[in-house]
Amino acid sequence: MGLLDVNDLHAGYGPVSVLHGIDLTVEEGAIVVVLGANGAGKTTTLRTLSGMLSPSRGTIRFDGRPLAGKPATFVRSGIAHVPQGRGTFPQLTVEENLRLGAYSLGRQPYDDDLARWYDFFPRLAERRDQRGGSLSGGEQQMLAVARALMMRPRLLLLDEPSLGLAPTITQNLFELLRQLNEDTGTTMLIVEQNANLALALASYAYVIESGEIVTEGPAETVGADDSIRRAYLGV
Amino acid sequence: MDATLFFNQVIGGLASGAIYGSLALALVMIYRSTGIINFAQGEMAMFSTYIAWQLTEWGVNIGLAALIAIGVAFLAGTAIQSSIIRPVEGADHLTQIMVTLGLFFILNNVAGWQWTFQAQVVPSVFGDEIFAVGDVRITALSIGTVIVLIAEVALLTLLLQKSRIGLAIRGAVDNADSAELVGISVSRMLMVGWGLAAAFGAIAGILVTPRLFLQPNVMFGVLIYSFAAAILGGLDSPIGAIVGGLVVGVTENLASTYIDFVGGDLKIGVALALIVGVLLIKPNGLFGRGEVARV
Ligand SMILES: Nc1ncnc2c1ncn2[C@@H]1O[C@H](COP(=O)(O)OP(=O)(O)OP(=O)(O)O)[C@@H](O)[C@H]1O
Ligand SMILES: [Mg+2]
């Protein structure tokens, strides 16, 4: 049994059903990637895993216990979600963004965390008094990741972290994620369009199509399979 | 020009301006957190003032009665948000306007039915003393009103800028989805926002009624001036609301004193002219800001 176990997950928006029975497992400490075409249901899957969307059927088990309810419940259990696009607070300063990241810690002191992530993302330290919305796209993505880390997550959900970033910046970000996983053992579930980079980072991969998992396997195997690459990854 | 008359009018204007600023602050809080213009803000204030007045009729000291009414207003504000405002969050503006107008009429009618339309005297929280500086006369109520306004702004600023819940409120207003994702209950923050706004409104009502007398329609004119103040200040800026309130109060007094045809009857026209003028010349108001965003 993994840190996260998802069983027969169905979800959608009002009358529109999008997910038709997703099963997936993420082992503690692993980096797992979810690949798939536009509109396949990747974002919908992550939104369900962070409580932003309630499943119509199926179960989510986290650390062996069933998980349901509001996003705050998921956050308190240790799931941090970096949403697709800019998941920052544009009108708040970088530092305020990070402080809000620690909101779920309640009154626990978190100044050490702040120092640690400033150390890890020096660009953010330089811009700590600047408004979130005034950062570049790459800096905002770092801010969104750092803010998620402030809540000391056990599982980090990342929705297309490379979206809108230049190739070199994307590489930097992925390198940071790898380092983070090594240093802290934080488990990650990443949705990504950049299949090559993602498969190089991850140990296990799922391919999703029209709301269903169509292929899964070790990242190397999925990455090496030409038919999968042509059919689903467009590479 | 008679200097004494001038100073008396300016001081009177600042005192009413402080009240407009207080109610404008309530309008701005709601507008910033939900994008809703709360047309019932004045009636909520009137209703809270009746509660304070009713308590004094029962023999409670006005200071204590005011505190109780402000507390009740806070709770009622949170209840109004969660019962009738939450269902229209995200609805179109016309629907939201209808809901706050509906609340306006309900509060107005219930107050009239419960307390009649007869004007009541609400005692001043700051007593009835009048100080004289040379020929210029200042009432204790005027001084108290301005001090209360300054305290309100200071407290609100401290709350929003320095406290954990204040940061959470600003986050919820800035990006509701991201707020949920860090574990903030956005709906609870909006409830607190409505509660605070209702409390500010109650303060404005309690401070203005010793001068205007209390009856169910008392806040109508005050609300128009407060709209003028909020729009002048830019609708999304608390400091703008206060400065706007003071400007409107002083302008109103000076115009009715020095411009013959304005007099007492056309005073409200000055407020309306200010609203229209600002909207034409500076649609974002004096302190309104564009959003900081990079696309
Ligand atoms: N808020 C919404 N209301 C209704 N339908 C939606 C909503 N969000 C997404 N959908 C639909 O759900 C389906 C899956 O969307 P989803 O955002 O999960 O795709 P995705 O795999 O993340 O795509 P992309 O790679 O473009 O981000 C799409 O058909 C989309 O039209
Ligand atoms: Mg998506």
Coordinates of C-alpha atoms and ligand atoms in Angstrom, one line a residue, chain A residues 38-39 41-44 84 159-160 191 193, ligand 2:
Chain A
N38 CA -5.2 18.3 -23.3
G39 CA -8.5 17.7 -21.8
G41 CA -8.6 14.9 -17.1
K42 CA -5.2 15.5 -15.4
T43 CA -6.1 18.7 -13.7
T44 CA -9.5 17.2 -12.7
Q84 CA -2.1 24.8 -13.0
D159 CA 0.0 20.6 -12.1
E160 CA 2.2 21.4 -15.2
V191 CA 1.2 16.3 -14.2
Q193 CA 3.1 18.1 -20.8
Ligands
MG2 MG -4.7 20.7 -16.9

